Amino acid sequence: MAEIRLERISKTYAGGKAPAARDVSLAVADGEFMVLLGPSGCGKTTLLRMLAGLEYPDTGRITIGDREVTDLPPRQREIAMVFQSYAVFPHMTVFDNVAFGLRMRKQPADQIKPRVERAAELLQLEPYLGRYPSQLSGGQRQRVAVARAIVMEPSVLLMDEPLSNLDALLRLQFRAELKKLVQDIKTTTVYVTHDQVEALSLGDRIAVMRQGEIVQVAEPMVVYDRPTTEFVGSFIGNPPMNFLRGSVSRDNGHARVTIGSEALTAPTALAEAVGDNVLVGIRAENIEARAEAPSGGANGAGHALAGETVVVEPLGSHLLITAAIGGQQLKVVTRTDFPTGPGRPIWLYPEEDKIRWLRPDTGAAVQV
Amino acid sequence: MQRQVALERDTALDAPAPPARGRRTVLTPYYLLAPTLLFLAVFFAWPMFQALILAVQDNGRFSLGPLQRMADDVLFWEAIRNTILLTLIVVPAQVVLALIMSLLLVSGLRGAGLFLYAWAIPLGISDLAAGVVWLSIFNDRGYLNSALAGLGLGQTGFSFLSYEHPVSMFLAVAVAETWRATALVMVILLAGLQVIPKDYAEAAEVFGATTWQRIRHVTLPMLRPSLQVALIIRTILAFQAFAVVVALVGRNLPVMAEEAYRWYGDLRNPSVAAAWALLIMVFSLVNTVIYLRALRVRDEQLA
Ligand SMILES: Nc1ncnc2c1ncn2[C@@H]1O[C@H](COP(=O)(O)OP(=O)(O)O)[C@@H](O)[C@H]1O
Ligand SMILES: [Mg+2]
């Protein structure tokens, strides 16, 4: 049990062109499940390895609990780690693997056995304690790796893409199990993944990373609904958030954003930015689609955007429609019985409070 | 027209007849093995067979005479004792040294690459040349005696290699042998260490292992296949120790391979020489079997 603080961590690998971590600061609360999410190569593993003591930062401070650990070797950090490759020792039985850390720390043998058995029970490994890893499936090996970590009752549990080597079905099943397990043991956890679904489903909070920097740290639904940058919006969610380019104008004292020949009412905060370009971010499921023109004139119904259906993809539970508005495409989710087809007109109503307004130059959100 | 082309392409793709492919995959490994097998047969199996025949015949007839003469020789037990003693000292020393060297090389210390080159030098030097180099160190007016004199220890010089000083003579040979072939063991162990994924060492560290614990509980067990190979090769070569011994101390320290040479050259008796060769081979075989059993890595323990 401990909180983690990363303060202004920077790291460039010898021979590396760009820094793998740039001035990263992050605080993980005691017992929190923090997910580091980002595309491959953005520096997630590097950050995790610096927490573990397998790499050292060039500058910055790391504290775990009330101890500064920046320069301590891994074994003095009271951490445990689940490796992406599992790194389960092939020459040891499952029991010996799980007991490894306790033995290295010279725990008395009569305490090791019950603790190993308890961890094995939590991960349903009891029948396999006498087996060697080569006699286990990938999923079982992964369980051994997790058991070996939790048996230590570490202050901090680190996991590097622990599900990425499992097949899709197993991943789904183990994800839920892992979530329950970590909830039960209440250990501060830092979990690395490039899979946004995993991040959303597991994290108490998500730290989204890009090119060695943390772009946004927030609860999963906040990251999903209120991305602070275009990058976060398009990295998280399937389909990614739609971003439409528009420009700000003023009409009867109200700010408006025009997208091609269509227009949206904009928040007053944008009123000073007349003439500027703006990005309108909206998720596919936050747009209502209608097949008929709104009554009461062309733009009478406020936020309606008139467009044309381009592609219709039935996805079982819903339809995914690709529509075009003034030359820009966006995705919309509708009921399966929505009457449309390629080339037919469509009217779209974005939910006002779900729209994100971003500056196209910096990609950062306009505070509204 | 286009369809025609497409059709032709499709049939062309289908063309290789399955039976031909089947035959090729069955026989290919044997074709590839053939040159090696032929080489081994001509240069190893056949001479070995000839030596075996030679060792059990006298004047063209079957006889246990050569074996008897070998065993009755005054130097028989001494040669065997010296060879075994040399092996017992040199092989463990080499393995320990080579292990330390290769662990240092993979530890990522600065300048480790340079050490690799320096340590590999003995690999490029012939046995005899190595013997001569060490002779210039250990002989009565050699570097070692000069150094000792320089330090004010013993002005007269000590005859390390004289038969009057059997212990120093033996140790000099052991040191030279160790120097000569440690690099071979190191190369084998280094290759073995380099294929162990570094995740295992990192996992050991994260789970609290000290450097020594990591080596003892993770690195060494995973290195077992390489240790096995290194031990087998090194021990067999130790049973054949010859040139270094001859160059350093000549007849003063009889060893098995030297006896074979003496019977063949000086005493002009190829049959007894063949008997010695046979004995060396038996030693090697027994030893290999022992190593294979003692260091056996069960399949399920492999990564
Ligand atoms: N040992 C290393 N030496 C040099 N560069 C490295 C090393 N490990 C990672 N990098 C580089 O650092 C960046 C971040 O890598 P990493 O932390 O592994 O990313 P992620 O885990 O997010 O995929 C990448 O550009 C990668 O190429
Ligand atoms: Mg990674």
XYZ file of C-alpha atoms and ligand atoms in Angstrom:
699
model
C 0.000 0.000 0.000
C 1.554 3.229 -1.056
C 1.066 6.208 -3.226
C 3.407 6.875 -6.115
C 4.740 10.225 -7.199
C 6.639 10.839 -10.393
C 8.061 14.349 -10.457
C 9.362 15.854 -13.680
C 10.846 12.620 -14.991
C 12.867 12.810 -18.194
C 14.747 10.031 -19.903
C 16.541 9.681 -23.224
C 18.061 6.313 -24.038
C 21.691 6.224 -25.065
C 21.486 6.319 -28.841
C 17.794 7.195 -28.757
C 16.802 10.086 -31.003
C 13.821 11.447 -29.093
C 13.327 11.342 -25.320
C 11.324 8.333 -24.166
C 9.976 10.427 -21.288
C 9.718 14.222 -21.273
C 9.116 15.998 -18.044
C 6.513 13.510 -16.870
C 4.740 14.145 -13.584
C 2.106 11.798 -12.260
C 0.638 10.969 -8.876
C -1.037 7.642 -8.225
C -3.100 7.479 -5.059
C -2.817 4.705 -2.495
C -4.793 1.707 -3.761
C -5.519 3.297 -7.109
C -5.495 1.398 -10.394
C -3.711 3.675 -12.861
C -3.546 2.750 -16.529
C -0.826 4.142 -18.789
C -2.356 4.180 -22.241
C -0.817 5.183 -25.533
C 0.293 3.967 -28.937
C 3.281 1.689 -29.312
C 6.587 3.460 -28.716
C 5.146 6.358 -26.704
C 7.188 5.486 -23.612
C 4.782 3.525 -21.410
C 7.167 0.659 -20.777
C 10.018 3.067 -20.130
C 7.989 4.847 -17.459
C 6.998 1.555 -15.845
C 10.594 0.309 -15.886
C 11.742 3.491 -14.182
C 9.156 2.823 -11.482
C 10.515 -0.699 -11.168
C 14.136 0.428 -11.045
C 15.043 -1.404 -14.245
C 15.857 1.948 -15.845
C 16.898 5.172 -14.190
C 15.586 8.618 -15.153
C 18.014 11.271 -16.392
C 16.278 13.846 -14.249
C 13.349 13.877 -11.876
C 12.262 12.157 -8.666
C 10.276 9.028 -7.936
C 8.729 8.388 -4.540
C 6.828 5.316 -3.407
C 5.001 5.823 -0.119
C 7.157 8.259 1.803
C 10.433 6.907 0.423
C 12.365 8.407 -2.433
C 13.358 5.481 -4.649
C 14.762 7.313 -7.689
C 18.170 5.659 -7.463
C 17.293 2.459 -5.600
C 17.685 -0.929 -7.284
C 14.488 -2.922 -7.930
C 14.772 -5.187 -4.916
C 14.732 -2.274 -2.493
C 11.485 -0.836 -3.836
C 8.879 -3.264 -2.472
C 7.341 -3.647 -5.887
C 6.238 -6.619 -7.922
C 5.910 -6.757 -11.657
C 4.102 -8.765 -14.305
C 6.152 -8.805 -17.487
C 4.723 -8.663 -20.977
C 6.615 -11.842 -21.846
C 5.517 -13.353 -18.487
C 9.196 -14.166 -17.713
C 8.067 -17.189 -15.728
C 11.178 -19.232 -14.937
C 11.139 -22.326 -17.177
C 13.340 -24.422 -14.903
C 11.074 -24.096 -11.876
C 7.712 -25.599 -11.095
C 4.713 -23.331 -10.714
C 5.090 -23.565 -6.936
C 8.762 -22.572 -7.063
C 7.986 -19.732 -9.443
C 5.340 -18.300 -7.158
C 7.545 -18.836 -4.113
C 10.587 -17.259 -5.782
C 10.250 -13.740 -4.404
C 9.464 -14.940 -0.866
C 12.493 -17.225 -0.911
C 14.790 -14.500 -2.200
C 13.595 -12.392 0.713
C 14.361 -15.256 3.066
C 10.852 -15.794 4.395
C 10.569 -18.848 6.639
C 9.516 -21.931 4.703
C 6.453 -22.572 6.864
C 5.083 -19.161 5.865
C 5.907 -19.528 2.191
C 3.751 -22.577 1.606
C 0.415 -21.159 2.803
C 1.019 -17.875 1.020
C 1.851 -19.581 -2.268
C -1.206 -21.790 -1.929
C -3.423 -18.795 -1.248
C -2.106 -16.970 -4.341
C -2.506 -20.128 -6.408
C -6.072 -20.414 -5.212
C -6.863 -16.820 -6.196
C -5.614 -17.518 -9.710
C -6.994 -21.051 -9.931
C -3.564 -22.574 -10.243
C -3.809 -25.200 -7.495
C -3.950 -28.185 -9.864
C -0.782 -27.026 -11.608
C 1.544 -26.248 -8.714
C 3.803 -29.198 -9.525
C 4.008 -28.527 -13.228
C 6.655 -26.747 -15.255
C 5.694 -23.676 -17.309
C 6.263 -25.520 -20.595
C 3.403 -27.821 -19.555
C 0.994 -24.885 -19.240
C -1.019 -22.884 -21.755
C -0.234 -19.228 -22.368
C -3.153 -18.174 -20.212
C -2.005 -20.359 -17.331
C 1.536 -19.027 -17.583
C 0.119 -15.549 -17.365
C -1.693 -16.565 -14.182
C 1.582 -17.826 -12.757
C 3.178 -14.467 -13.526
C 0.347 -12.668 -11.729
C 0.411 -15.086 -8.775
C 4.171 -14.612 -8.436
C 3.579 -10.873 -8.180
C 0.607 -10.741 -5.798
C 2.058 -13.312 -3.405
C 4.628 -10.690 -2.476
C 1.901 -8.383 -1.152
C 3.874 -5.537 -2.707
C 3.340 -1.838 -2.041
C 3.046 -1.350 -5.757
C 2.035 -3.758 -8.490
C 3.341 -3.028 -11.988
C 1.958 -4.711 -15.088
C 3.228 -4.304 -18.648
C 0.604 -5.311 -21.209
C -0.155 -8.502 -19.303
C -3.007 -9.490 -21.600
C -1.411 -8.714 -24.949
C -0.121 -12.229 -25.564
C -3.454 -13.922 -24.928
C -5.994 -14.697 -27.603
C -9.070 -12.483 -27.796
C -11.470 -14.682 -25.850
C -9.032 -15.413 -23.042
C -8.135 -11.747 -22.850
C -11.757 -10.779 -22.278
C -12.182 -13.394 -19.586
C -8.928 -12.685 -17.784
C -9.519 -8.932 -17.944
C -12.596 -9.216 -15.768
C -10.831 -11.612 -13.418
C -7.865 -9.294 -13.100
C -10.148 -6.383 -12.303
C -11.828 -8.316 -9.507
C -8.500 -9.561 -8.180
C -6.955 -6.119 -8.007
C -10.113 -4.690 -6.441
C -9.903 -7.354 -3.759
C -6.228 -6.935 -2.899
C -6.410 -3.108 -3.095
C -2.783 -2.716 -4.103
C -1.648 0.447 -5.825
C -1.331 -0.672 -9.436
C 0.215 0.798 -12.551
C -0.912 -0.997 -15.658
C 0.488 -0.412 -19.139
C -1.538 -1.057 -22.264
C -1.983 0.198 -25.810
C -5.546 -1.163 -25.857
C -8.042 1.586 -25.109
C -10.826 -0.873 -24.306
C -8.630 -2.492 -21.665
C -7.779 0.918 -20.269
C -11.412 1.998 -20.074
C -12.541 -1.235 -18.478
C -9.785 -1.569 -15.872
C -8.564 1.828 -14.797
C -9.657 3.952 -11.869
C -7.870 6.606 -13.880
C -6.150 6.622 -17.229
C -2.981 8.523 -18.127
C -2.911 8.934 -21.886
C 0.607 9.192 -23.272
C 2.027 10.407 -26.538
C 5.673 10.722 -27.575
C 7.026 10.540 -24.058
C 4.493 12.926 -22.558
C 1.332 12.478 -20.538
C -1.446 14.251 -22.400
C -4.412 13.714 -20.096
C -5.006 12.028 -16.752
C -8.590 11.406 -15.735
C -11.253 8.838 -14.954
C -12.104 6.604 -17.917
C -15.444 8.233 -18.705
C -13.935 11.707 -18.512
C -11.138 10.754 -20.877
C -13.742 9.260 -23.161
C -16.297 12.065 -23.029
C -14.088 15.059 -22.534
C -10.754 14.485 -24.273
C -8.517 17.491 -23.827
C -6.853 17.028 -27.206
C -7.696 15.712 -30.642
C -5.135 12.944 -30.101
C -6.911 11.601 -27.017
C -10.293 11.776 -28.731
C -9.136 9.856 -31.748
C -7.053 7.338 -29.785
C -9.838 6.342 -27.425
C -13.139 4.888 -28.499
C -14.213 2.734 -31.371
C -14.986 4.389 -33.707
C -12.693 7.273 -32.775
C -14.239 10.640 -31.995
C -15.305 12.608 -35.080
C -13.493 15.864 -35.650
C -14.989 18.388 -38.065
C -13.202 21.518 -39.161
C -15.251 24.697 -38.911
C -14.849 28.416 -38.504
C -16.280 30.766 -35.920
C -18.699 33.524 -36.929
C -21.182 35.720 -35.134
C -24.873 35.825 -35.842
C -27.345 37.953 -33.849
C -24.843 38.168 -31.025
C -24.495 34.376 -30.847
C -21.310 32.561 -31.745
C -21.755 30.067 -34.545
C -19.462 27.537 -36.106
C -19.936 26.915 -39.779
C -18.983 23.593 -41.285
C -19.247 23.879 -45.043
C -22.757 25.205 -45.663
C -24.001 24.005 -42.267
C -23.794 25.774 -38.928
C -23.831 24.914 -35.228
C -24.573 27.165 -32.281
C -21.304 27.552 -30.369
C -20.663 28.333 -26.710
C -20.234 31.986 -25.831
C -16.620 31.365 -24.882
C -15.938 31.079 -28.597
C -17.490 34.430 -29.389
C -14.180 36.257 -29.091
C -12.609 33.960 -31.629
C -14.594 35.129 -34.641
C -12.806 34.272 -37.859
C -10.744 31.558 -36.222
C -10.900 27.935 -37.186
C -12.111 25.410 -34.670
C -12.338 21.614 -34.410
C -15.711 20.191 -33.461
C -15.335 16.859 -31.683
C -18.331 14.589 -31.252
C -18.644 10.844 -30.700
C -20.615 8.674 -33.110
C -23.103 7.619 -30.440
C -23.751 11.224 -29.374
C -25.272 12.168 -32.694
C -28.922 11.601 -33.413
C -29.650 10.833 -37.037
C -32.942 11.508 -38.827
C -33.979 10.559 -42.295
C -36.377 13.491 -42.832
C -35.709 17.200 -43.071
C -36.484 19.096 -39.870
C -39.816 20.909 -39.947
C -39.809 24.687 -39.773
C -37.305 25.610 -42.457
C -33.782 24.771 -43.384
C -31.914 25.715 -40.214
C -34.928 26.017 -37.999
C -34.094 23.108 -35.735
C -30.955 24.587 -34.216
C -28.227 22.028 -34.394
C -29.259 19.996 -37.403
C -26.460 19.340 -39.872
C -27.626 18.290 -43.322
C -25.487 15.732 -45.079
C -25.457 12.615 -47.143
C -25.025 8.972 -46.237
C -21.841 7.482 -47.752
C -21.519 3.989 -46.248
C -23.849 1.900 -44.083
C -22.298 -0.892 -41.967
C -24.643 -3.143 -40.014
C -22.787 -4.265 -36.876
C -25.383 -6.468 -35.244
C -26.471 -4.315 -32.330
C -26.405 -1.080 -34.311
C -25.706 0.546 -37.680
C -22.488 2.422 -38.239
C -23.126 5.133 -40.795
C -20.428 7.150 -42.493
C -21.922 10.461 -43.512
C -20.489 13.451 -45.357
C -21.119 17.076 -44.378
C -19.677 19.717 -46.642
C -16.913 17.382 -47.840
C -15.978 16.132 -44.329
C -16.791 12.627 -43.181
C -18.024 11.501 -39.803
C -19.332 8.333 -38.183
C -22.784 8.034 -36.673
C -24.335 5.170 -34.715
C -28.044 4.473 -35.241
C -30.656 1.826 -34.566
C -30.516 -1.108 -36.938
C -33.858 -0.137 -38.520
C -32.756 3.372 -39.503
C -33.965 3.962 -43.091
C -31.028 5.150 -45.146
C -28.650 4.091 -47.892
C -25.645 5.419 -49.813
C -26.400 8.736 -51.492
C -29.521 9.489 -49.449
C -29.800 12.697 -47.435
C -29.392 12.514 -43.664
C -29.870 15.062 -40.856
C -27.597 14.891 -37.856
C -28.245 16.324 -34.371
C -25.107 16.320 -32.174
C -25.925 16.330 -28.444
C -24.999 19.828 -27.420
C -23.342 18.997 -24.096
C -21.234 16.232 -25.653
C -19.537 18.463 -28.215
C -15.848 19.250 -27.650
C -14.457 22.436 -29.122
C -10.738 22.342 -29.842
C -8.214 24.677 -31.333
C -6.906 23.157 -34.557
C -3.409 24.631 -34.171
C -2.648 23.168 -30.723
C -5.270 20.439 -30.735
C -6.176 21.518 -27.213
C -9.697 21.928 -25.892
C -11.415 25.281 -25.497
C -12.673 25.516 -21.918
C -16.426 25.962 -21.903
C -7.945 -11.770 -72.979
C -7.394 -10.726 -69.403
C -9.391 -13.699 -68.197
C -7.264 -15.971 -70.330
C -4.112 -14.664 -68.661
C -5.656 -15.053 -65.244
C -6.634 -18.615 -66.036
C -3.162 -19.478 -67.215
C -1.646 -17.967 -64.118
C -3.931 -20.016 -61.917
C -3.037 -23.288 -63.602
C 0.644 -22.382 -63.445
C 0.301 -21.913 -59.708
C -1.345 -25.280 -59.359
C 1.329 -26.975 -61.431
C 3.881 -28.363 -58.914
C 2.657 -31.891 -58.397
C 2.160 -32.786 -54.725
C 4.053 -36.117 -54.905
C 7.284 -34.429 -56.025
C 7.062 -31.957 -53.183
C 6.350 -34.762 -50.734
C 9.437 -36.728 -51.745
C 11.605 -33.660 -51.486
C 10.617 -32.873 -47.910
C 11.213 -36.453 -46.774
C 14.682 -36.799 -48.271
C 16.002 -33.244 -48.026
C 17.390 -33.546 -44.470
C 19.381 -36.612 -45.447
C 20.881 -34.920 -48.495
C 21.883 -32.037 -46.278
C 23.395 -34.358 -43.690
C 25.259 -36.459 -46.230
C 28.447 -34.349 -46.580
C 28.915 -34.234 -42.806
C 28.244 -37.933 -42.425
C 30.691 -38.739 -45.215
C 33.334 -36.541 -43.625
C 32.848 -38.139 -40.213
C 32.916 -41.622 -41.705
C 36.151 -41.112 -43.666
C 38.110 -39.078 -41.140
C 36.768 -40.326 -37.802
C 34.856 -43.596 -37.937
C 37.270 -45.361 -40.270
C 40.513 -44.423 -38.445
C 38.786 -45.285 -35.173
C 37.869 -48.676 -36.504
C 41.431 -49.186 -37.761
C 42.862 -48.232 -34.378
C 40.529 -50.684 -32.710
C 41.704 -53.477 -35.034
C 45.312 -52.453 -34.570
C 45.017 -52.522 -30.779
C 43.919 -56.138 -30.685
C 46.304 -57.799 -33.093
C 49.871 -58.981 -33.138
C 51.607 -59.821 -36.384
C 48.316 -59.913 -38.225
C 46.503 -62.165 -35.756
C 44.006 -61.412 -33.014
C 45.749 -60.893 -29.694
C 45.321 -59.067 -26.411
C 49.091 -58.649 -26.319
C 49.190 -54.908 -27.071
C 46.700 -54.169 -24.285
C 48.736 -56.317 -21.952
C 51.978 -54.531 -22.865
C 50.363 -51.167 -22.346
C 49.149 -52.118 -18.875
C 52.443 -53.704 -17.855
C 54.445 -50.601 -18.731
C 56.063 -48.829 -15.763
C 54.567 -45.510 -16.817
C 51.021 -46.875 -17.297
C 49.509 -45.886 -13.961
C 51.552 -42.731 -13.703
C 50.298 -41.504 -17.076
C 46.706 -42.249 -16.150
C 47.073 -40.644 -12.731
C 48.674 -37.501 -14.185
C 46.009 -37.170 -16.869
C 43.153 -37.544 -14.415
C 44.747 -35.189 -11.908
C 45.356 -32.607 -14.611
C 41.747 -32.928 -15.768
C 40.412 -32.603 -12.224
C 42.311 -29.376 -11.701
C 42.168 -27.774 -15.124
C 38.537 -28.369 -16.078
C 36.889 -26.936 -12.946
C 39.319 -24.023 -12.955
C 38.473 -23.303 -16.574
C 34.733 -23.529 -16.054
C 34.811 -21.206 -13.056
C 37.069 -18.714 -14.831
C 35.097 -18.882 -18.058
C 31.860 -18.406 -16.141
C 33.174 -15.312 -14.397
C 34.541 -13.950 -17.659
C 31.375 -14.522 -19.652
C 29.170 -13.130 -16.873
C 31.314 -9.997 -16.859
C 31.042 -9.760 -20.630
C 27.221 -9.865 -20.598
C 26.923 -7.581 -17.577
C 27.113 -4.583 -19.891
C 30.113 -3.037 -18.176
C 31.911 -0.422 -20.169
C 34.732 -1.815 -22.325
C 33.462 -5.377 -21.996
C 33.859 -5.828 -25.755
C 37.587 -5.177 -25.482
C 37.952 -7.920 -22.900
C 36.244 -10.357 -25.223
C 38.981 -9.829 -27.808
C 41.773 -10.061 -25.264
C 40.345 -13.191 -23.695
C 39.793 -14.857 -27.046
C 43.462 -14.570 -28.054
C 44.430 -18.064 -26.810
C 41.824 -19.477 -29.207
C 44.029 -18.396 -32.090
C 47.249 -19.877 -30.753
C 48.272 -23.458 -31.404
C 48.855 -25.835 -28.479
C 52.543 -26.087 -29.156
C 53.016 -22.329 -29.469
C 51.148 -21.885 -26.204
C 53.473 -24.426 -24.602
C 56.506 -22.526 -25.871
C 55.126 -19.210 -24.589
C 54.695 -20.659 -21.126
C 58.116 -22.287 -21.335
C 59.619 -18.831 -21.730
C 57.805 -17.840 -18.568
C 58.542 -20.859 -16.391
C 62.051 -21.948 -17.416
C 65.102 -21.393 -15.228
C 65.872 -18.004 -16.777
C 62.287 -17.239 -17.715
C 60.132 -14.205 -17.048
C 58.805 -15.585 -13.802
C 62.273 -16.056 -12.334
C 63.310 -12.604 -13.574
C 60.264 -11.120 -11.937
C 60.966 -12.930 -8.682
C 64.580 -11.758 -8.778
C 63.403 -8.225 -9.455
C 61.273 -8.443 -6.319
C 64.285 -9.668 -4.404
C 62.949 -13.186 -3.959
C 65.490 -15.853 -4.862
C 68.425 -14.616 -6.915
C 69.460 -18.009 -8.226
C 66.268 -18.864 -10.057
C 63.968 -21.757 -9.316
C 63.659 -24.747 -11.625
C 59.876 -24.821 -11.800
C 59.907 -27.396 -14.560
C 62.458 -29.778 -13.111
C 61.358 -33.306 -12.187
C 62.903 -32.612 -8.799
C 60.004 -30.259 -8.132
C 57.003 -32.342 -9.175
C 54.438 -30.003 -7.624
C 55.642 -26.826 -9.329
C 56.108 -28.759 -12.546
C 52.581 -30.058 -12.383
C 51.141 -26.657 -11.486
C 53.018 -24.994 -14.343
C 51.454 -27.440 -16.771
C 48.033 -26.913 -15.188
C 48.336 -23.129 -15.476
C 49.417 -23.309 -19.113
C 46.621 -25.739 -19.977
C 44.082 -23.577 -18.196
C 45.236 -20.468 -20.018
C 45.215 -22.206 -23.357
C 41.649 -23.481 -23.376
C 39.627 -21.289 -21.003
C 38.666 -19.132 -23.967
C 36.977 -22.093 -25.609
C 34.782 -22.660 -22.563
C 34.126 -18.934 -22.340
C 32.911 -18.752 -25.933
C 30.485 -21.622 -25.374
C 29.148 -20.154 -22.128
C 28.946 -16.657 -23.573
C 26.878 -17.929 -26.487
C 24.628 -19.688 -23.993
C 24.251 -16.594 -21.823
C 23.424 -14.385 -24.759
C 20.381 -16.406 -25.765
C 18.818 -16.243 -22.296
C 16.206 -13.464 -22.586
C 17.080 -10.624 -20.222
C 13.536 -10.626 -18.847
C 14.447 -13.520 -16.569
C 17.296 -11.654 -14.943
C 15.063 -8.602 -14.582
C 12.278 -10.650 -13.054
C 14.779 -12.091 -10.578
C 15.915 -8.578 -9.643
C 12.392 -7.251 -9.259
C 11.494 -10.170 -7.026
C 14.324 -9.386 -4.674
C 17.273 -11.474 -5.827
C 20.762 -10.167 -5.138
C 23.317 -10.520 -7.923
C 24.595 -13.750 -6.420
C 21.081 -15.155 -5.902
C 20.200 -14.266 -9.468
C 23.222 -16.093 -10.850
C 22.683 -19.062 -8.576
C 18.923 -19.516 -9.003
C 18.246 -18.189 -12.483
C 21.307 -17.781 -14.688
C 23.158 -21.000 -13.898
C 20.143 -23.324 -14.157
C 19.212 -21.760 -17.474
C 22.800 -22.093 -18.663
C 22.863 -25.817 -17.964
C 22.736 -26.996 -21.596
C 25.758 -24.824 -22.447
C 27.628 -25.921 -19.318
C 27.046 -29.491 -20.341
C 28.476 -28.952 -23.813
C 31.444 -27.002 -22.463
C 32.241 -29.645 -19.856
C 32.044 -32.517 -22.313
C 34.223 -30.831 -24.918
C 36.709 -29.551 -22.375
C 37.097 -32.830 -20.515
C 37.613 -34.777 -23.708
C 40.281 -32.297 -24.740
C 41.889 -32.556 -21.303
C 42.208 -36.317 -21.708
C 44.100 -35.569 -24.913
C 46.461 -33.009 -23.360
C 49.741 -33.343 -25.203
C 51.542 -30.470 -26.923
C 51.606 -28.111 -23.956
C 52.926 -30.873 -21.706
C 55.606 -31.901 -24.163
C 56.723 -28.341 -24.796
C 56.912 -27.462 -21.103
C 58.250 -30.550 -19.373
C 58.786 -33.219 -22.004
C 58.940 -36.696 -20.518
C 59.031 -35.473 -16.944
C 55.267 -35.611 -16.727
C 53.913 -38.626 -18.621
C 50.278 -38.240 -19.741
C 48.121 -40.619 -21.764
C 48.362 -38.972 -25.191
C 52.099 -38.640 -24.718
C 52.350 -42.393 -24.088
C 50.530 -43.142 -27.334
C 53.006 -40.904 -29.111
C 56.001 -42.533 -27.396
C 54.894 -46.037 -28.323
C 54.228 -45.026 -31.899
C 57.366 -42.906 -32.460
C 60.187 -43.944 -30.151
C 59.216 -47.551 -29.521
C 57.802 -48.174 -33.018
C 54.877 -50.181 -31.786
C 51.659 -48.926 -33.442
C 49.576 -51.607 -31.739
C 50.329 -50.419 -28.200
C 49.928 -46.810 -29.380
C 46.495 -47.783 -30.720
C 45.701 -49.410 -27.377
C 46.405 -46.085 -25.638
C 44.220 -44.257 -28.151
C 41.475 -46.756 -27.418
C 41.832 -46.177 -23.691
C 41.563 -42.407 -24.144
C 38.408 -42.940 -26.150
C 36.894 -45.149 -23.453
C 37.677 -42.465 -20.860
C 35.984 -39.851 -23.040
C 32.891 -41.960 -23.613
C 32.434 -42.836 -19.948
C 32.940 -39.231 -18.973
C 30.461 -37.977 -21.568
C 27.804 -40.381 -20.348
C 28.362 -39.234 -16.765
C 27.978 -35.572 -17.727
C 24.919 -36.231 -19.838
C 23.228 -37.990 -16.931
C 24.385 -35.694 -14.148
C 23.511 -32.461 -15.944
C 20.477 -33.742 -17.753
C 17.952 -31.030 -18.528
C 14.470 -32.457 -18.590
C 12.483 -31.410 -21.632
C 9.777 -29.764 -19.574
C 12.319 -27.488 -17.931
C 13.369 -25.930 -21.213
C 11.941 -22.573 -22.101
N 16.624 -0.074 -24.489
C 16.323 0.933 -25.339
N 17.304 1.580 -26.006
C 17.008 2.591 -26.846
N 15.781 3.035 -27.108
C 14.751 2.421 -26.490
C 14.977 1.335 -25.570
N 13.764 0.926 -25.109
C 12.850 1.721 -25.700
N 13.429 2.619 -26.525
C 12.742 3.667 -27.300
O 12.045 4.498 -26.403
C 10.757 4.804 -26.890
C 9.702 4.342 -25.907
O 9.715 2.944 -25.843
P 8.781 2.115 -24.890
O 8.840 2.697 -23.532
O 9.137 0.686 -25.010
O 7.357 2.377 -25.529
P 5.969 1.616 -25.320
O 6.099 0.678 -24.182
O 4.992 2.712 -25.089
O 5.681 0.920 -26.608
C 10.652 4.142 -28.240
O 10.943 5.111 -29.212
C 11.699 3.079 -28.219
O 12.215 2.859 -29.497
Mg 5.806 -1.457 -24.198
